[in-house]
């Protein structure tokens, strides 16, 4: 009887299985070479090489099996190894038991594989199980999904195609950024080729993590976003400060998940950890514990991406001296930002006050020495707003020239210095 019932269940052809695997491949993207399917003497056999075998994968595989199979038995479940087999509908019947579908995930002895075998053809429910397992075991997140998830976790995503506010490009800083970040990001293959020739064992020689330091308002955040634009890469801005305060207690999990999703993203990206000093030891006892835990997660995650080719981490801080030395040591290079030099200020004024004649602008630049980029921008904005107010009050908005004069900026600058005592 049982045999007759089994015979009536429709089975799937090998071509259908291949089409389904192709569909999954299209959806999540993996190297098709890594999946072999055979149907010898009507026995089904699938073998896939996996990128990694984690505990999470084993647990997810069990959950997937549970969704597709009524009953199954665990043969083995231990670290890096899972073997399970479907059972008969009647749990106590052992008829044809060894012919049921079998799933084996192994991460032992350097081998990382998923094997699915069955004596006989698959039924549709089993094909859908195979597809789900492949998707979970081999799939990287689709690019768009990964970015959407990161955004959901509180990160800001800057795509190279997004319009970002224009900036003045300081020549020296730009050269440094090009050397340390933009070149390796744009030409990874050149670096890899050199490493292949020099190393007895290949290792990535590109910088994996770069730290921006310098006083407040010197352009660290702005430049990190700009680097993405120059290199044509997505920048994922991880606001650590927010994560630490808003998800208090949950923050370690959240930070870990952010790294995991970024690693699953298929394209290269810049992971920007702004205000990384949020992890500096705090005097507040409760926060101290939380930031300690977050720091240790961060250290582990940064180590984890060392081998990963697609991520470069950029950290930024204005309190380098307060940072944990273990954290600082993770960065390949430290880029120092400082208050802009005279020539940089002139560039900045050409950006924020383009109407000023060169000599006046140079004079004003000299007077602005010592101010941060942010302060200079603030002075320029203040002058514009104040002028607008005056004109409106005087009713002269339509009749007099509309841009502030150099003298007007100088006055605003003097007020600014007075109010900030700088
Ligand atoms: N190259 C630039 N050209 C024009 N404006 C700039 C430039 N760099 C920075 N700014 C302006 O200065 C402001 C401050 O810069 P930014 O926020 O990047 O500084 P920061 O170093 O990250 O400061 P903090 O340490 O306080 O976070 C920005 O909002 C931006 O408007
Ligand atoms: Mg900043």
Tab-separated table of N, CA, C and O in Angstrom, residues 62-134:
chain	number	residue	atom	x	y	z
A	62	UNK	N	18.267	23.259	10.004
A	62	UNK	CA	17.253	22.460	10.708
A	62	UNK	C	15.891	23.128	10.609
A	62	UNK	O	14.867	22.468	10.403
A	63	UNK	N	15.884	24.440	10.749
A	63	UNK	CA	14.611	25.160	10.669
A	63	UNK	C	14.000	24.997	9.268
A	63	UNK	O	12.789	24.806	9.124
A	64	UNK	N	14.853	25.054	8.253
A	64	UNK	CA	14.365	24.904	6.878
A	64	UNK	C	13.809	23.492	6.682
A	64	UNK	O	12.732	23.298	6.119
A	65	UNK	N	14.542	22.504	7.198
A	65	UNK	CA	14.080	21.120	7.066
A	65	UNK	C	12.718	20.952	7.737
A	65	UNK	O	11.819	20.293	7.227
A	66	UNK	N	12.583	21.603	8.871
A	66	UNK	CA	11.320	21.492	9.624
A	66	UNK	C	10.146	22.057	8.819
A	66	UNK	O	9.020	21.574	8.908
A	67	UNK	N	10.445	23.116	8.058
A	67	UNK	CA	9.362	23.720	7.272
A	67	UNK	C	8.935	22.831	6.111
A	67	UNK	O	7.819	22.926	5.644
A	68	UNK	N	9.829	21.989	5.638
A	68	UNK	CA	9.524	21.202	4.443
A	68	UNK	C	9.193	19.743	4.708
A	68	UNK	O	8.544	19.107	3.910
A	69	UNK	N	9.696	19.224	5.766
A	69	UNK	CA	9.500	17.799	6.037
A	69	UNK	C	8.671	17.634	7.308
A	69	UNK	O	8.879	18.350	8.288
A	70	UNK	N	7.765	16.696	7.227
A	70	UNK	CA	6.918	16.458	8.386
A	70	UNK	C	7.758	15.960	9.574
A	70	UNK	O	7.753	16.508	10.649
A	71	UNK	N	8.500	14.902	9.322
A	71	UNK	CA	9.308	14.289	10.387
A	71	UNK	C	10.738	14.071	9.928
A	71	UNK	O	10.968	13.678	8.787
A	72	UNK	N	11.638	14.325	10.823
A	72	UNK	CA	13.020	13.952	10.494
A	72	UNK	C	13.772	13.591	11.751
A	72	UNK	O	13.357	13.890	12.872
A	73	UNK	N	14.883	12.963	11.522
A	73	UNK	CA	15.688	12.509	12.651
A	73	UNK	C	17.093	13.089	12.511
A	73	UNK	O	17.673	13.091	11.432
A	74	UNK	N	17.606	13.565	13.630
A	74	UNK	CA	18.976	14.061	13.630
A	74	UNK	C	19.903	12.879	13.832
A	74	UNK	O	19.769	12.159	14.811
A	75	UNK	N	20.803	12.678	12.901
A	75	UNK	CA	21.834	11.666	13.143
A	75	UNK	C	22.947	12.277	13.964
A	75	UNK	O	23.389	11.721	14.958
A	76	UNK	N	23.398	13.425	13.499
A	76	UNK	CA	24.494	14.091	14.208
A	76	UNK	C	24.260	15.590	14.188
A	76	UNK	O	23.847	16.145	13.169
A	77	UNK	N	24.511	16.200	15.308
A	77	UNK	CA	24.499	17.657	15.345
A	77	UNK	C	25.577	18.065	16.325
A	77	UNK	O	25.454	17.865	17.531
A	78	UNK	N	26.653	18.529	15.800
A	78	UNK	CA	27.718	19.018	16.666
A	78	UNK	C	28.364	20.192	15.967
A	78	UNK	O	27.948	20.555	14.856
A	79	UNK	N	29.350	20.765	16.596
A	79	UNK	CA	29.985	21.921	15.995
A	79	UNK	C	30.468	21.577	14.583
A	79	UNK	O	31.143	20.575	14.399
A	80	UNK	N	30.045	22.354	13.628
A	80	UNK	CA	30.480	22.180	12.240
A	80	UNK	C	29.956	20.922	11.552
A	80	UNK	O	30.454	20.553	10.496
A	81	UNK	N	29.006	20.231	12.147
A	81	UNK	CA	28.515	19.037	11.465
A	81	UNK	C	27.046	18.793	11.765
A	81	UNK	O	26.616	18.783	12.911
A	82	UNK	N	26.308	18.592	10.695
A	82	UNK	CA	24.886	18.282	10.854
A	82	UNK	C	24.528	17.180	9.871
A	82	UNK	O	24.913	17.220	8.709
A	83	UNK	N	23.821	16.182	10.384
A	83	UNK	CA	23.340	15.142	9.489
A	83	UNK	C	21.921	14.817	9.905
A	83	UNK	O	21.665	14.481	11.067
A	84	UNK	N	20.990	14.958	8.981
A	84	UNK	CA	19.616	14.630	9.324
A	84	UNK	C	18.943	13.895	8.180
A	84	UNK	O	19.352	13.998	7.025
A	85	UNK	N	17.906	13.166	8.558
A	85	UNK	CA	17.258	12.306	7.574
A	85	UNK	C	15.755	12.345	7.762
A	85	UNK	O	15.270	12.390	8.899
A	86	UNK	N	15.041	12.352	6.647
A	86	UNK	CA	13.578	12.359	6.722
A	86	UNK	C	13.075	11.004	7.205
A	86	UNK	O	13.720	9.974	6.973
A	87	UNK	N	11.933	11.017	7.877
A	87	UNK	CA	11.326	9.768	8.360
A	87	UNK	C	10.002	9.534	7.645
A	87	UNK	O	9.478	10.425	6.983
A	88	UNK	N	9.462	8.358	7.854
A	88	UNK	CA	8.143	8.055	7.300
A	88	UNK	C	7.068	8.840	8.030
A	88	UNK	O	7.277	9.307	9.153
A	89	UNK	N	5.935	8.955	7.367
A	89	UNK	CA	4.817	9.646	8.002
A	89	UNK	C	4.462	8.960	9.320
A	89	UNK	O	4.258	9.597	10.336
A	90	UNK	N	4.406	7.642	9.259
A	90	UNK	CA	4.233	6.862	10.471
A	90	UNK	C	5.615	6.670	11.085
A	90	UNK	O	6.464	5.945	10.565
A	91	UNK	N	5.827	7.379	12.187
A	91	UNK	CA	7.161	7.430	12.773
A	91	UNK	C	7.718	6.063	13.125
A	91	UNK	O	8.915	5.867	13.194
A	92	UNK	N	6.793	5.121	13.381
A	92	UNK	CA	7.261	3.813	13.841
A	92	UNK	C	7.500	2.837	12.700
A	92	UNK	O	7.997	1.746	12.903
A	93	UNK	N	7.128	3.247	11.506
A	93	UNK	CA	7.360	2.347	10.383
A	93	UNK	C	8.774	2.559	9.857
A	93	UNK	O	9.206	3.693	9.633
A	94	UNK	N	9.464	1.499	9.682
A	94	UNK	CA	10.843	1.638	9.214
A	94	UNK	C	10.959	1.285	7.737
A	94	UNK	O	12.048	1.224	7.187
A	95	UNK	N	9.806	1.105	7.104
A	95	UNK	CA	9.806	0.668	5.706
A	95	UNK	C	10.491	1.693	4.789
A	95	UNK	O	10.143	2.884	4.797
A	96	UNK	N	11.443	1.272	4.064
A	96	UNK	CA	12.138	2.132	3.087
A	96	UNK	C	12.840	3.317	3.730
A	96	UNK	O	13.115	4.319	3.080
A	97	UNK	N	13.104	3.193	4.985
A	97	UNK	CA	13.619	4.345	5.728
A	97	UNK	C	14.926	4.885	5.136
A	97	UNK	O	15.148	6.087	5.044
A	98	UNK	N	15.757	3.979	4.723
A	98	UNK	CA	17.071	4.411	4.236
A	98	UNK	C	16.993	5.089	2.873
A	98	UNK	O	17.962	5.659	2.405
A	99	UNK	N	15.802	5.035	2.266
A	99	UNK	CA	15.658	5.666	0.955
A	99	UNK	C	15.195	7.115	1.054
A	99	UNK	O	15.006	7.787	0.050
A	100	UNK	N	14.997	7.565	2.264
A	100	UNK	CA	14.469	8.938	2.417
A	100	UNK	C	15.577	9.969	2.182
A	100	UNK	O	16.766	9.648	2.226
A	101	UNK	N	15.148	11.186	2.003
A	101	UNK	CA	16.122	12.254	1.729
A	101	UNK	C	17.015	12.496	2.958
A	101	UNK	O	16.557	12.436	4.104
A	102	UNK	N	18.277	12.732	2.670
A	102	UNK	CA	19.268	12.882	3.720
A	102	UNK	C	20.031	14.188	3.494
A	102	UNK	O	20.376	14.506	2.349
A	103	UNK	N	20.268	14.917	4.561
A	103	UNK	CA	20.998	16.189	4.431
A	103	UNK	C	22.223	16.125	5.328
A	103	UNK	O	22.125	15.718	6.489
A	104	UNK	N	23.332	16.549	4.772
A	104	UNK	CA	24.556	16.495	5.554
A	104	UNK	C	25.318	17.789	5.304
A	104	UNK	O	25.595	18.124	4.150
A	105	UNK	N	25.610	18.514	6.368
A	105	UNK	CA	26.431	19.722	6.212
A	105	UNK	C	27.685	19.506	7.034
A	105	UNK	O	27.606	19.208	8.231
A	106	UNK	N	28.818	19.626	6.388
A	106	UNK	CA	30.047	19.339	7.106
A	106	UNK	C	31.046	20.479	6.969
A	106	UNK	O	31.306	20.971	5.875
A	107	UNK	N	31.591	20.858	8.094
A	107	UNK	CA	32.652	21.865	8.090
A	107	UNK	C	33.884	21.288	8.764
A	107	UNK	O	34.682	22.014	9.333
A	108	UNK	N	34.010	19.970	8.686
A	108	UNK	CA	35.109	19.288	9.382
A	108	UNK	C	36.302	19.062	8.458
A	108	UNK	O	36.138	18.943	7.255
A	109	UNK	N	37.455	18.983	9.031
A	109	UNK	CA	38.688	18.623	8.317
A	109	UNK	C	38.878	19.444	7.049
A	109	UNK	O	39.223	18.905	5.997
A	110	UNK	N	38.612	20.716	7.139
A	110	UNK	CA	38.872	21.582	5.989
A	110	UNK	C	37.831	21.463	4.883
A	110	UNK	O	37.781	22.270	3.989
A	111	UNK	N	36.986	20.440	4.954
A	111	UNK	CA	35.984	20.360	3.898
A	111	UNK	C	34.742	21.128	4.367
A	111	UNK	O	34.379	21.108	5.532
A	112	UNK	N	34.133	21.830	3.445
A	112	UNK	CA	32.917	22.569	3.770
A	112	UNK	C	31.908	22.235	2.698
A	112	UNK	O	31.996	22.751	1.587
A	113	UNK	N	30.999	21.378	3.027
A	113	UNK	CA	30.071	20.916	1.992
A	113	UNK	C	28.651	20.762	2.504
A	113	UNK	O	28.404	20.562	3.698
A	114	UNK	N	27.772	20.831	1.543
A	114	UNK	CA	26.377	20.461	1.768
A	114	UNK	C	26.113	19.288	0.845
A	114	UNK	O	26.394	19.365	-0.360
A	115	UNK	N	25.604	18.203	1.402
A	115	UNK	CA	25.269	17.054	0.565
A	115	UNK	C	23.828	16.677	0.804
A	115	UNK	O	23.388	16.574	1.954
A	116	UNK	N	23.114	16.479	-0.277
A	116	UNK	CA	21.729	16.040	-0.163
A	116	UNK	C	21.589	14.789	-1.030
A	116	UNK	O	21.937	14.812	-2.214
A	117	UNK	N	21.152	13.696	-0.437
A	117	UNK	CA	21.052	12.453	-1.201
A	117	UNK	C	19.696	11.801	-0.985
A	117	UNK	O	19.054	11.998	0.059
A	118	UNK	N	19.287	11.072	-1.965
A	118	UNK	CA	18.064	10.296	-1.825
A	118	UNK	C	18.095	9.139	-2.814
A	118	UNK	O	18.522	9.307	-3.955
A	119	UNK	N	17.680	7.982	-2.330
A	119	UNK	CA	17.566	6.863	-3.270
A	119	UNK	C	16.239	7.059	-3.988
A	119	UNK	O	15.188	6.952	-3.374
A	120	UNK	N	16.322	7.440	-5.248
A	120	UNK	CA	15.089	7.685	-5.991
A	120	UNK	C	14.926	9.154	-6.302
A	120	UNK	O	15.757	9.991	-5.925
A	121	UNK	N	13.838	9.452	-6.992
A	121	UNK	CA	13.625	10.825	-7.463
A	121	UNK	C	13.063	11.694	-6.343
A	121	UNK	O	12.486	11.208	-5.375
A	122	UNK	N	13.238	13.002	-6.516
A	122	UNK	CA	12.706	13.945	-5.533
A	122	UNK	C	11.229	14.202	-5.801
A	122	UNK	O	10.788	14.168	-6.942
A	123	UNK	N	10.508	14.468	-4.732
A	123	UNK	CA	9.139	14.945	-4.905
A	123	UNK	C	9.196	16.476	-4.809
A	123	UNK	O	10.188	17.025	-4.317
A	124	UNK	N	8.165	17.178	-5.260
A	124	UNK	CA	8.233	18.650	-5.308
A	124	UNK	C	8.595	19.301	-3.972
A	124	UNK	O	9.387	20.254	-3.943
A	125	UNK	N	8.051	18.779	-2.881
A	125	UNK	CA	8.356	19.396	-1.582
A	125	UNK	C	9.851	19.284	-1.287
A	125	UNK	O	10.453	20.185	-0.704
A	126	UNK	N	10.448	18.186	-1.726
A	126	UNK	CA	11.880	17.997	-1.477
A	126	UNK	C	12.717	18.937	-2.344
A	126	UNK	O	13.765	19.428	-1.926
A	127	UNK	N	12.230	19.198	-3.556
A	127	UNK	CA	12.942	20.134	-4.417
A	127	UNK	C	12.930	21.528	-3.788
A	127	UNK	O	13.932	22.246	-3.786
A	128	UNK	N	11.805	21.873	-3.212
A	128	UNK	CA	11.724	23.193	-2.596
A	128	UNK	C	12.633	23.256	-1.353
A	128	UNK	O	13.251	24.285	-1.064
A	129	UNK	N	12.779	22.131	-0.672
A	129	UNK	CA	13.715	22.050	0.453
A	129	UNK	C	15.150	22.247	-0.041
A	129	UNK	O	15.937	23.010	0.544
A	130	UNK	N	15.490	21.582	-1.141
A	130	UNK	CA	16.838	21.702	-1.708
A	130	UNK	C	17.124	23.160	-2.060
A	130	UNK	O	18.184	23.703	-1.748
A	131	UNK	N	16.130	23.804	-2.694
A	131	UNK	CA	16.321	25.200	-3.116
A	131	UNK	C	16.553	26.107	-1.902
A	131	UNK	O	17.453	26.944	-1.893
A	132	UNK	N	15.745	25.904	-0.856
A	132	UNK	CA	15.885	26.752	0.342
A	132	UNK	C	17.238	26.546	1.006
A	132	UNK	O	17.864	27.501	1.473
A	133	UNK	N	17.681	25.301	1.061
A	133	UNK	CA	18.968	25.023	1.696
A	133	UNK	C	20.113	25.663	0.908
A	133	UNK	O	21.011	26.265	1.488
A	134	UNK	N	20.046	25.540	-0.411
A	134	UNK	CA	21.095	26.134	-1.241
A	134	UNK	C	21.134	27.639	-1.067
A	134	UNK	O	22.185	28.256	-0.963
